[in-house]
Amino acid sequence: MSLIEITDVRKSFGANEVLKGIDLNVEPGEVIAIIGKSGSGKSTLLRCINGLETINSGSIQVAGAQLAPDELHLKALRLKVGMIFQSFNLFPHKTAGQNVMLSQMVVKKTPKPEAEAMARKMLERVGLAHKFDAYPDELSGGQQQRVAIARALAMQPMALLCDEVTSALDPELVQEVLAVVKELAAEGMTLLMVTHEMRFARDVCSRVVFMHMGRVHEIGPPAEVFGAPKTPELRQFLGAQH
Amino acid sequence: MIEFSNWDILRNLLLAARWTVVLSLVSFVGGGIVGLGLLFMRISRSRWPRLFAGAYVELFQGTPLLMQLFLAFFGLALFGINVPAWLAAGVALILWTAAFLAEIWRGCVESIAKGQWEASASLGMGRMQQMRYVVLPQAMKIAIPPTVGFSVQVVKGTSLTSIIGFVELSKAGTIVTNATFLPFTVYGYVALIYFVLCFPLSKSSQYLERKLNVAHRNH
């Protein structure tokens, strides 16, 4: 059984159908890059997987947890799959350490000392152990994003959704975040990432999904997708990247 | 004819001003509690509480406080319920304050970035947990200056209760004027006492606004 099973998912905003029947299965340990033009539905697909958007039809399952609109099902699903956002979304009124501790204590009812130990461990993992007591506005964008990654990891998810995690960063800060993501991939974390970093997708991902007009237009290992694109749309998209 | 010294006048006004202060505090605290309930209804995900709170706010914001006082005082009497002036004044002011505070606070809650809701949701928090640990702590910081600023309106609003016979500062002013025939002096003092009550509030509202806004610090 696949870790993430997406079956015939459709999603409309009003009359505009942005996902027109998506099928995608993700195996444990896979690293998947979702590429495509803006408006192709790639971010929407990611947001559907953990229930930030409701779907109109089809089904999504993560490790046996079924996507359903009620709070109980959503919580079960979200404990299995974490998410990192383009704009970091750290809690500005809490320190880096508290950001990582909060959901452990509130959602999982982890006692404070254990949550703190976990937070220190996760911040260490993203290279920010020394920033435990810093507030988000005292951190650079790259550091904030790494704290956000630590925050998601502290919940011990089976998969991570990364929504353009480097798009809001200054160019010189992109690499430090990508390095952390790359390390996660190497450690066997299942990753689904919407990204514009083609080189990164080529180097790190096991499969690349090219989305076009709300459909999975092409899918395959990076060598195939980047080296021998089959459709004119993908060729045009890759051509426009340079 | 009896002569009234300035101190006679002022002393009587100050004694009555205690009731203005008490009524203001009761309205503000009571209104805050009811307002918080309204706020939760207003931002609820279910339709009926949202509609109810919306209609409540519109109703109380769209009618004069004076009419609300009349309705509380005379309206209930029509049904044979005899409401003392202090009770009608307190209830009407609490309900009125609640409507305005709920609306002020709703704006503050809605000003919290959508990403905060999404991040906390994707970490598995339920709606109440999101409110309690993520949204309200941030919204409260934004809400402090306008809330303190609104308390000035509450203090001044209590003056209307003089119409239904509650003896607070304004009513005492009328009574003292009738005894002394010195309206300018008496109402001058009345205005001065209101000012002394309100000025620190509006000043502290300005101060808090500046202080909480410094470099948009969020903590």
CSV table of C-alpha atoms in Angstrom, one decimal:
chain,number,residue,atom,x,y,z
A,1,MET,CA,0.0,0.0,0.0
A,2,SER,CA,1.2,3.4,-0.9
A,3,LEU,CA,1.8,6.0,1.9
A,4,ILE,CA,-0.2,8.7,0.1
A,5,GLU,CA,-3.0,7.7,-2.2
A,6,ILE,CA,-4.7,10.4,-4.3
A,7,THR,CA,-7.6,9.1,-6.3
A,8,ASP,CA,-9.5,11.0,-9.0
A,9,VAL,CA,-9.4,14.3,-7.0
A,10,ARG,CA,-11.4,17.2,-8.3
A,11,LYS,CA,-11.5,20.7,-6.9
A,12,SER,CA,-13.3,23.8,-8.1
A,13,PHE,CA,-13.2,27.4,-7.0
A,14,GLY,CA,-16.6,28.5,-8.1
A,15,ALA,CA,-16.9,27.7,-11.8
A,16,ASN,CA,-13.2,27.4,-12.2
A,17,GLU,CA,-12.1,23.7,-12.0
A,18,VAL,CA,-8.5,23.8,-10.8
A,19,LEU,CA,-8.0,20.1,-10.3
A,20,LYS,CA,-9.5,17.9,-13.0
A,21,GLY,CA,-9.1,14.4,-11.7
A,22,ILE,CA,-5.7,13.8,-10.1
A,23,ASP,CA,-4.4,10.3,-9.5
A,24,LEU,CA,-1.1,10.0,-7.7
A,25,ASN,CA,0.4,7.3,-5.3
A,26,VAL,CA,3.4,8.1,-3.3
A,27,GLU,CA,5.5,5.3,-1.8
A,28,PRO,CA,7.3,5.7,1.6
A,29,GLY,CA,10.6,7.4,1.2
A,30,GLU,CA,9.8,8.9,-2.2
A,31,VAL,CA,10.7,12.5,-2.9
A,32,ILE,CA,8.4,14.0,-5.4
A,33,ALA,CA,8.7,17.4,-7.0
A,34,ILE,CA,5.6,19.0,-8.4
A,35,ILE,CA,6.4,21.5,-11.2
A,36,GLY,CA,4.2,23.5,-13.5
A,37,LYS,CA,3.2,27.0,-14.4
A,38,SER,CA,1.4,29.2,-11.8
A,39,GLY,CA,-2.3,28.4,-12.0
A,40,SER,CA,-1.7,24.8,-12.9
A,41,GLY,CA,-3.1,23.6,-9.6
A,42,LYS,CA,0.1,22.3,-8.0
A,43,SER,CA,-0.2,24.3,-4.7
A,44,THR,CA,-3.9,23.5,-4.5
A,45,LEU,CA,-3.2,19.8,-4.8
A,46,LEU,CA,-0.7,20.0,-2.0
A,47,ARG,CA,-3.2,22.0,0.2
A,48,CYS,CA,-5.9,19.4,-0.5
A,49,ILE,CA,-3.7,16.6,0.8
A,50,ASN,CA,-3.7,17.9,4.4
A,51,GLY,CA,-7.2,19.3,4.2
A,52,LEU,CA,-6.5,23.0,4.0
A,53,GLU,CA,-8.7,23.0,0.9
A,54,THR,CA,-11.8,20.8,0.7
A,55,ILE,CA,-12.1,18.6,-2.4
A,56,ASN,CA,-15.2,18.3,-4.5
A,57,SER,CA,-14.8,14.6,-5.3
A,58,GLY,CA,-12.3,11.8,-5.2
A,59,SER,CA,-10.4,10.6,-2.2
A,60,ILE,CA,-7.1,11.2,-0.4
A,61,GLN,CA,-5.5,8.8,2.1
A,62,VAL,CA,-2.3,9.2,4.0
A,63,ALA,CA,-1.1,6.0,5.8
A,64,GLY,CA,-4.7,4.9,6.2
A,65,ALA,CA,-6.0,8.2,7.4
A,66,GLN,CA,-8.8,9.3,5.2
A,67,LEU,CA,-9.4,12.9,4.3
A,68,ALA,CA,-12.8,14.0,5.6
A,69,PRO,CA,-14.0,17.5,6.5
A,70,ASP,CA,-14.7,16.9,10.2
A,71,GLU,CA,-12.2,18.0,12.8
A,72,LEU,CA,-11.4,14.5,14.1
A,73,HIS,CA,-10.5,13.1,10.7
A,74,LEU,CA,-8.5,16.2,9.8
A,75,LYS,CA,-6.5,15.9,13.0
A,76,ALA,CA,-5.7,12.3,12.4
A,77,LEU,CA,-4.6,13.1,8.9
A,78,ARG,CA,-2.5,16.1,9.9
A,79,LEU,CA,-0.7,14.1,12.5
A,80,LYS,CA,0.6,11.9,9.6
A,81,VAL,CA,1.5,14.7,7.2
A,82,GLY,CA,3.2,18.0,8.0
A,83,MET,CA,3.4,21.1,5.9
A,84,ILE,CA,5.9,23.9,5.3
A,85,PHE,CA,4.7,27.1,3.7
A,86,GLN,CA,6.2,29.6,1.4
A,87,SER,CA,5.8,32.4,4.0
A,88,PHE,CA,7.1,30.3,6.9
A,89,ASN,CA,4.0,31.2,9.1
A,90,LEU,CA,5.9,31.0,12.4
A,91,PHE,CA,3.9,32.2,15.4
A,92,PRO,CA,5.4,35.7,15.9
A,93,HIS,CA,4.5,35.9,19.6
A,94,LYS,CA,6.5,32.8,20.4
A,95,THR,CA,10.3,32.0,20.4
A,96,ALA,CA,11.7,29.5,18.0
A,97,GLY,CA,11.8,26.9,20.7
A,98,GLN,CA,8.2,27.7,21.8
A,99,ASN,CA,7.1,27.5,18.1
A,100,VAL,CA,8.4,23.9,18.0
A,101,MET,CA,7.0,23.0,21.4
A,102,LEU,CA,3.5,24.4,21.1
A,103,SER,CA,1.8,21.8,18.9
A,104,GLN,CA,3.5,18.9,20.7
A,105,MET,CA,2.0,20.1,24.0
A,106,VAL,CA,-1.3,21.2,22.7
A,107,VAL,CA,-2.1,18.5,20.1
A,108,LYS,CA,-0.2,15.5,21.4
A,109,LYS,CA,-0.3,16.5,25.1
A,110,THR,CA,3.4,15.9,25.3
A,111,PRO,CA,4.7,17.0,28.8
A,112,LYS,CA,6.7,20.2,28.6
A,113,PRO,CA,10.2,18.7,29.4
A,114,GLU,CA,9.8,16.2,26.7
A,115,ALA,CA,8.5,18.7,24.2
A,116,GLU,CA,11.4,21.0,25.0
A,117,ALA,CA,13.9,18.2,24.5
A,118,MET,CA,12.3,17.3,21.2
A,119,ALA,CA,12.4,21.0,20.2
A,120,ARG,CA,16.1,21.3,21.0
A,121,LYS,CA,16.8,18.1,19.0
A,122,MET,CA,14.8,19.3,16.0
A,123,LEU,CA,16.4,22.8,16.1
A,124,GLU,CA,19.8,21.1,16.3
A,125,ARG,CA,18.9,19.1,13.3
A,126,VAL,CA,18.2,22.2,11.2
A,127,GLY,CA,21.3,23.9,12.6
A,128,LEU,CA,19.6,26.4,14.8
A,129,ALA,CA,20.1,25.0,18.3
A,130,HIS,CA,21.6,28.4,19.3
A,131,LYS,CA,18.4,30.2,18.3
A,132,PHE,CA,16.1,28.4,20.7
A,133,ASP,CA,15.2,31.7,22.5
A,134,ALA,CA,15.1,34.0,19.5
A,135,TYR,CA,11.8,35.4,18.3
A,136,PRO,CA,10.9,35.0,14.6
A,137,ASP,CA,11.5,38.7,13.8
A,138,GLU,CA,15.0,38.3,15.0
A,139,LEU,CA,15.7,35.6,12.5
A,140,SER,CA,16.5,35.7,8.8
A,141,GLY,CA,14.1,34.3,6.3
A,142,GLY,CA,16.2,31.2,5.8
A,143,GLN,CA,16.4,30.7,9.6
A,144,GLN,CA,12.7,31.1,10.0
A,145,GLN,CA,12.0,28.5,7.3
A,146,ARG,CA,14.3,26.1,9.1
A,147,VAL,CA,12.5,26.7,12.3
A,148,ALA,CA,9.2,26.0,10.5
A,149,ILE,CA,10.8,22.7,9.2
A,150,ALA,CA,11.8,21.8,12.8
A,151,ARG,CA,8.3,22.6,14.0
A,152,ALA,CA,6.8,20.3,11.4
A,153,LEU,CA,9.3,17.5,12.2
A,154,ALA,CA,8.7,17.7,15.9
A,155,MET,CA,5.2,16.2,15.3
A,156,GLN,CA,7.0,13.2,13.8
A,157,PRO,CA,5.0,13.1,10.5
A,158,MET,CA,5.3,10.3,8.0
A,159,ALA,CA,5.4,12.8,5.1
A,160,LEU,CA,6.1,16.5,4.6
A,161,LEU,CA,4.4,18.8,2.1
A,162,CYS,CA,6.6,21.7,1.0
A,163,ASP,CA,4.8,24.5,-0.7
A,164,GLU,CA,7.4,26.6,-2.6
A,165,VAL,CA,9.5,26.7,0.6
A,166,THR,CA,12.3,28.8,-0.9
A,167,SER,CA,10.2,31.2,-3.1
A,168,ALA,CA,10.1,33.9,-0.4
A,169,LEU,CA,13.8,33.8,0.3
A,170,ASP,CA,16.6,36.0,-0.8
A,171,PRO,CA,18.8,34.1,-3.3
A,172,GLU,CA,21.7,33.7,-0.8
A,173,LEU,CA,19.4,32.1,1.8
A,174,VAL,CA,17.9,29.5,-0.6
A,175,GLN,CA,20.7,27.0,-0.3
A,176,GLU,CA,20.6,26.7,3.5
A,177,VAL,CA,17.0,25.7,3.4
A,178,LEU,CA,17.5,23.3,0.4
A,179,ALA,CA,20.4,21.7,2.3
A,180,VAL,CA,18.0,20.9,5.2
A,181,VAL,CA,15.4,19.5,2.8
A,182,LYS,CA,18.1,17.4,1.0
A,183,GLU,CA,19.2,16.0,4.3
A,184,LEU,CA,15.6,15.0,5.2
A,185,ALA,CA,15.3,13.3,1.8
A,186,ALA,CA,18.6,11.4,2.4
A,187,GLU,CA,17.3,10.3,5.8
A,188,GLY,CA,14.3,8.7,4.1
A,189,MET,CA,11.5,11.2,4.8
A,190,THR,CA,8.7,11.2,2.3
A,191,LEU,CA,8.5,14.6,0.6
A,192,LEU,CA,6.0,16.2,-1.7
A,193,MET,CA,7.3,19.5,-2.8
A,194,VAL,CA,6.0,22.2,-5.1
A,195,THR,CA,9.1,23.9,-6.3
A,196,HIS,CA,10.7,26.2,-8.9
A,197,GLU,CA,14.2,24.9,-8.1
A,198,MET,CA,14.6,22.7,-11.1
A,199,ARG,CA,18.2,21.8,-10.4
A,200,PHE,CA,17.2,20.7,-6.9
A,201,ALA,CA,14.3,18.6,-8.3
A,202,ARG,CA,16.7,17.0,-10.7
A,203,ASP,CA,19.3,16.1,-8.1
A,204,VAL,CA,17.2,15.1,-5.2
A,205,CYS,CA,13.8,13.8,-6.3
A,206,SER,CA,12.8,10.3,-7.2
A,207,ARG,CA,9.9,11.4,-9.4
A,208,VAL,CA,8.8,14.6,-11.0
A,209,VAL,CA,5.2,15.5,-11.6
A,210,PHE,CA,4.5,18.1,-14.2
A,211,MET,CA,1.1,19.6,-13.8
A,212,HIS,CA,-0.7,21.5,-16.5
A,213,MET,CA,-4.3,22.8,-16.6
A,214,GLY,CA,-5.3,20.9,-13.4
A,215,ARG,CA,-4.0,17.5,-14.6
A,216,VAL,CA,-0.9,15.4,-14.1
A,217,HIS,CA,0.5,16.0,-17.6
A,218,GLU,CA,3.7,14.1,-17.3
A,219,ILE,CA,5.2,12.0,-14.5
A,220,GLY,CA,8.5,10.1,-14.2
A,221,PRO,CA,12.0,10.0,-12.9
A,222,PRO,CA,13.8,13.4,-13.2
A,223,ALA,CA,16.2,12.1,-15.9
A,224,GLU,CA,13.2,11.3,-18.1
A,225,VAL,CA,11.1,14.4,-17.3
A,226,PHE,CA,14.0,16.8,-17.7
A,227,GLY,CA,16.0,14.8,-20.2
A,228,ALA,CA,13.3,13.6,-22.6
A,229,PRO,CA,10.1,15.5,-22.1
A,230,LYS,CA,7.3,13.8,-24.1
A,231,THR,CA,4.8,16.6,-24.4
A,232,PRO,CA,5.2,20.0,-26.1
A,233,GLU,CA,3.7,21.7,-22.9
A,234,LEU,CA,6.5,20.3,-20.7
A,235,ARG,CA,9.2,21.2,-23.4
A,236,GLN,CA,7.8,24.7,-23.5
A,237,PHE,CA,7.7,24.9,-19.7
A,238,LEU,CA,11.3,23.7,-19.3
A,239,GLY,CA,12.5,25.9,-22.1
A,240,ALA,CA,11.0,29.0,-20.4
A,241,GLN,CA,12.9,28.2,-17.2
A,242,HIS,CA,16.2,29.3,-18.7
B,1,MET,CA,-31.9,82.2,50.1
B,2,ILE,CA,-29.2,79.6,51.0
B,3,GLU,CA,-25.7,80.2,49.7
B,4,PHE,CA,-23.9,77.3,48.1
B,5,SER,CA,-20.1,77.3,48.2
B,6,ASN,CA,-18.1,75.8,45.3
B,7,TRP,CA,-17.2,73.0,47.7
B,8,ASP,CA,-20.8,72.2,48.4
B,9,ILE,CA,-21.4,71.8,44.7
B,10,LEU,CA,-18.3,69.9,44.0
B,11,ARG,CA,-18.7,67.5,46.9
B,12,ASN,CA,-22.2,66.5,45.8
B,13,LEU,CA,-21.1,66.0,42.3
B,14,LEU,CA,-18.1,63.9,43.3
B,15,LEU,CA,-20.3,61.7,45.5
B,16,ALA,CA,-22.5,61.1,42.4
B,17,ALA,CA,-19.5,60.6,40.2
B,18,ARG,CA,-18.8,57.4,42.2
B,19,TRP,CA,-21.9,55.9,40.5
B,20,THR,CA,-20.7,57.0,37.1
B,21,VAL,CA,-17.4,55.1,37.8
B,22,VAL,CA,-19.3,52.0,39.1
B,23,LEU,CA,-21.7,52.0,36.2
B,24,SER,CA,-18.8,52.4,33.7
B,25,LEU,CA,-16.9,49.5,35.3
B,26,VAL,CA,-19.9,47.3,35.4
B,27,SER,CA,-20.7,48.1,31.7
B,28,PHE,CA,-17.2,47.6,30.6
B,29,VAL,CA,-16.5,44.3,32.4
B,30,GLY,CA,-20.0,42.9,31.8
B,31,GLY,CA,-19.9,44.1,28.2
B,32,GLY,CA,-16.5,42.5,27.8
B,33,ILE,CA,-17.7,39.1,28.9
B,34,VAL,CA,-20.9,39.3,26.8
B,35,GLY,CA,-18.8,40.7,23.9
B,36,LEU,CA,-16.4,37.8,24.1
B,37,GLY,CA,-19.3,35.4,23.7
B,38,LEU,CA,-20.6,37.4,20.8
B,39,LEU,CA,-17.1,37.4,19.2
B,40,PHE,CA,-16.9,33.6,19.3
B,41,MET,CA,-20.4,33.4,17.8
B,42,ARG,CA,-19.5,36.0,15.1
B,43,ILE,CA,-16.4,34.0,13.9
B,44,SER,CA,-18.0,30.6,14.4
B,45,ARG,CA,-18.1,28.3,11.5
B,46,SER,CA,-21.8,27.4,12.0
B,47,ARG,CA,-24.2,29.7,10.3
B,48,TRP,CA,-26.8,30.4,13.0
B,49,PRO,CA,-24.5,31.8,15.8
B,50,ARG,CA,-22.8,33.9,13.1
B,51,LEU,CA,-26.1,35.3,11.9
B,52,PHE,CA,-27.4,35.9,15.5
B,53,ALA,CA,-24.3,37.8,16.5
B,54,GLY,CA,-24.3,39.8,13.3
B,55,ALA,CA,-27.9,40.8,13.8
B,56,TYR,CA,-27.2,41.7,17.5
B,57,VAL,CA,-24.3,43.9,16.6
B,58,GLU,CA,-26.3,45.7,13.8
B,59,LEU,CA,-29.2,46.2,16.1
B,60,PHE,CA,-27.3,47.8,18.9
B,61,GLN,CA,-25.0,49.8,16.7
B,62,GLY,CA,-27.9,51.0,14.5
B,63,THR,CA,-30.1,52.4,17.3
B,64,PRO,CA,-29.4,55.2,19.8
B,65,LEU,CA,-28.3,54.1,23.2
B,66,LEU,CA,-31.0,56.4,24.6
B,67,MET,CA,-33.7,54.2,22.9
B,68,GLN,CA,-32.1,51.1,24.3
B,69,LEU,CA,-32.3,52.6,27.8
B,70,PHE,CA,-35.9,53.6,27.3
B,71,LEU,CA,-36.8,50.1,26.1
B,72,ALA,CA,-35.0,48.5,29.0
B,73,PHE,CA,-36.7,50.8,31.5
B,74,PHE,CA,-40.2,51.4,30.2
B,75,GLY,CA,-40.5,48.5,27.8
B,76,LEU,CA,-40.2,45.9,30.5
B,77,ALA,CA,-42.5,47.8,32.7
B,78,LEU,CA,-45.2,47.3,30.1
B,79,PHE,CA,-45.0,43.6,30.7
B,80,GLY,CA,-45.5,44.2,34.4
B,81,ILE,CA,-41.8,43.7,35.2
B,82,ASN,CA,-40.8,46.6,37.4
B,83,VAL,CA,-37.2,47.4,36.6
B,84,PRO,CA,-35.3,49.7,38.9
B,85,ALA,CA,-33.4,52.5,37.1
B,86,TRP,CA,-30.0,51.1,38.1
B,87,LEU,CA,-30.8,47.7,36.7
B,88,ALA,CA,-32.1,49.0,33.5
B,89,ALA,CA,-29.1,51.3,33.1
B,90,GLY,CA,-26.7,48.5,33.9
B,91,VAL,CA,-28.3,45.9,31.5
B,92,ALA,CA,-28.7,48.3,28.6
B,93,LEU,CA,-25.1,49.6,28.9
B,94,ILE,CA,-23.7,46.1,29.2
B,95,LEU,CA,-25.6,45.0,26.0
B,96,TRP,CA,-24.6,48.1,24.2
B,97,THR,CA,-20.9,47.9,25.2
B,98,ALA,CA,-20.9,44.2,24.2
B,99,ALA,CA,-22.0,45.0,20.7
B,100,PHE,CA,-19.2,47.5,20.1
B,101,LEU,CA,-16.5,45.4,21.8
B,102,ALA,CA,-17.5,42.3,19.8
B,103,GLU,CA,-17.2,44.3,16.6
B,104,ILE,CA,-13.8,45.9,17.5
B,105,TRP,CA,-12.4,42.5,18.5
B,106,ARG,CA,-13.7,40.8,15.4
B,107,GLY,CA,-11.7,43.2,13.3
B,108,CYS,CA,-8.6,42.3,15.4
B,109,VAL,CA,-9.1,38.6,15.0
B,110,GLU,CA,-9.6,38.9,11.3
B,111,SER,CA,-6.5,41.0,11.0
B,112,ILE,CA,-4.4,38.0,12.0
B,113,ALA,CA,-2.8,36.6,8.8
B,114,LYS,CA,-4.5,33.6,7.2
B,115,GLY,CA,-1.1,31.8,7.3
B,116,GLN,CA,-1.3,31.6,11.1
B,117,TRP,CA,-4.6,29.7,10.9
B,118,GLU,CA,-3.2,27.4,8.2
B,119,ALA,CA,0.1,26.7,10.0
B,120,SER,CA,-1.6,25.9,13.3
B,121,ALA,CA,-4.3,23.8,11.5
B,122,SER,CA,-1.6,21.8,9.6
B,123,LEU,CA,0.0,21.0,13.0
B,124,GLY,CA,-3.2,19.3,14.0
B,125,MET,CA,-4.7,22.0,16.3
B,126,GLY,CA,-8.5,22.2,16.5
B,127,ARG,CA,-10.3,25.4,16.1
B,128,MET,CA,-10.4,26.3,19.8
B,129,GLN,CA,-6.8,25.5,20.3
B,130,GLN,CA,-5.9,27.7,17.3
B,131,MET,CA,-7.9,30.5,18.9
B,132,ARG,CA,-6.5,30.1,22.4
B,133,TYR,CA,-2.8,29.6,21.6
B,134,VAL,CA,-2.2,31.3,18.3
B,135,VAL,CA,-4.8,33.8,17.2
B,136,LEU,CA,-6.1,35.4,20.4
B,137,PRO,CA,-2.7,36.1,21.9
B,138,GLN,CA,-1.8,38.1,18.8
B,139,ALA,CA,-5.3,39.6,18.4
B,140,MET,CA,-5.4,40.8,22.0
B,141,LYS,CA,-2.2,42.8,21.5
B,142,ILE,CA,-3.8,44.6,18.6
B,143,ALA,CA,-7.1,45.0,20.5
B,144,ILE,CA,-5.8,46.8,23.6
B,145,PRO,CA,-5.6,50.3,22.2
B,146,PRO,CA,-9.0,50.5,20.5
B,147,THR,CA,-10.6,48.7,23.5
B,148,VAL,CA,-9.2,51.2,26.0
B,149,GLY,CA,-10.2,54.0,23.6
B,150,PHE,CA,-13.7,52.7,23.5
B,151,SER,CA,-13.9,52.7,27.3
B,152,VAL,CA,-14.1,56.5,27.0
B,153,GLN,CA,-17.3,56.1,25.0
B,154,VAL,CA,-18.6,53.9,27.8
B,155,VAL,CA,-17.9,56.5,30.5
B,156,LYS,CA,-19.6,59.2,28.5
B,157,GLY,CA,-22.4,56.8,27.6
B,158,THR,CA,-23.3,56.5,31.2
B,159,SER,CA,-24.5,60.1,31.3
B,160,LEU,CA,-27.6,59.1,29.3
B,161,THR,CA,-28.8,56.9,32.1
B,162,SER,CA,-29.7,60.2,33.9
B,163,ILE,CA,-32.8,60.3,31.6
B,164,ILE,CA,-34.3,57.2,33.2
B,165,GLY,CA,-33.6,58.6,36.6
B,166,PHE,CA,-30.4,56.9,37.6
B,167,VAL,CA,-28.5,59.4,39.8
B,168,GLU,CA,-25.0,59.5,38.5
B,169,LEU,CA,-22.9,62.5,37.6
B,170,SER,CA,-25.2,64.1,35.0
B,171,LYS,CA,-28.3,63.6,37.0
B,172,ALA,CA,-26.6,65.0,40.1
B,173,GLY,CA,-25.7,68.0,38.0
B,174,THR,CA,-29.3,68.6,37.1
B,175,ILE,CA,-30.4,68.2,40.7
B,176,VAL,CA,-27.7,70.5,42.0
B,177,THR,CA,-28.5,73.1,39.4
B,178,ASN,CA,-32.2,73.0,40.4
B,179,ALA,CA,-31.1,73.8,44.0
B,180,THR,CA,-28.5,76.4,43.3
B,181,PHE,CA,-29.6,78.1,40.0
B,182,LEU,CA,-26.0,78.1,38.9
B,183,PRO,CA,-26.2,76.0,35.7
B,184,PHE,CA,-22.9,77.3,34.2
B,185,THR,CA,-20.8,76.6,37.3
B,186,VAL,CA,-22.5,73.2,38.0
B,187,TYR,CA,-22.3,71.9,34.5
B,188,GLY,CA,-18.8,73.2,34.2
B,189,TYR,CA,-17.8,71.1,37.1
B,190,VAL,CA,-19.7,68.1,35.7
B,191,ALA,CA,-17.8,68.4,32.4
B,192,LEU,CA,-14.6,68.8,34.2
B,193,ILE,CA,-15.2,65.6,36.2
B,194,TYR,CA,-16.0,63.7,33.0
B,195,PHE,CA,-12.8,65.0,31.5
B,196,VAL,CA,-10.7,63.9,34.5
B,197,LEU,CA,-12.2,60.5,34.1
B,198,CYS,CA,-11.8,60.2,30.4
B,199,PHE,CA,-8.5,62.0,29.7
B,200,PRO,CA,-6.3,59.4,31.3
B,201,LEU,CA,-8.1,56.7,29.4
B,202,SER,CA,-7.7,58.3,26.0
B,203,LYS,CA,-4.1,59.2,26.7
B,204,SER,CA,-3.3,55.7,27.8
B,205,SER,CA,-5.0,54.4,24.6
B,206,GLN,CA,-2.6,56.6,22.5
B,207,TYR,CA,0.3,55.5,24.6
B,208,LEU,CA,-0.5,51.8,24.2
B,209,GLU,CA,-1.0,52.2,20.5
B,210,ARG,CA,2.5,53.7,20.2
B,211,LYS,CA,4.1,51.3,22.5
B,212,LEU,CA,2.6,48.2,20.9
B,213,ASN,CA,3.4,49.4,17.5
B,214,VAL,CA,7.0,50.0,17.9
B,215,ALA,CA,8.8,48.4,15.0
B,216,HIS,CA,5.7,46.1,14.7
B,217,ARG,CA,7.2,44.0,17.4
B,218,ASN,CA,5.0,41.0,18.0
B,219,HIS,CA,6.2,39.8,21.3
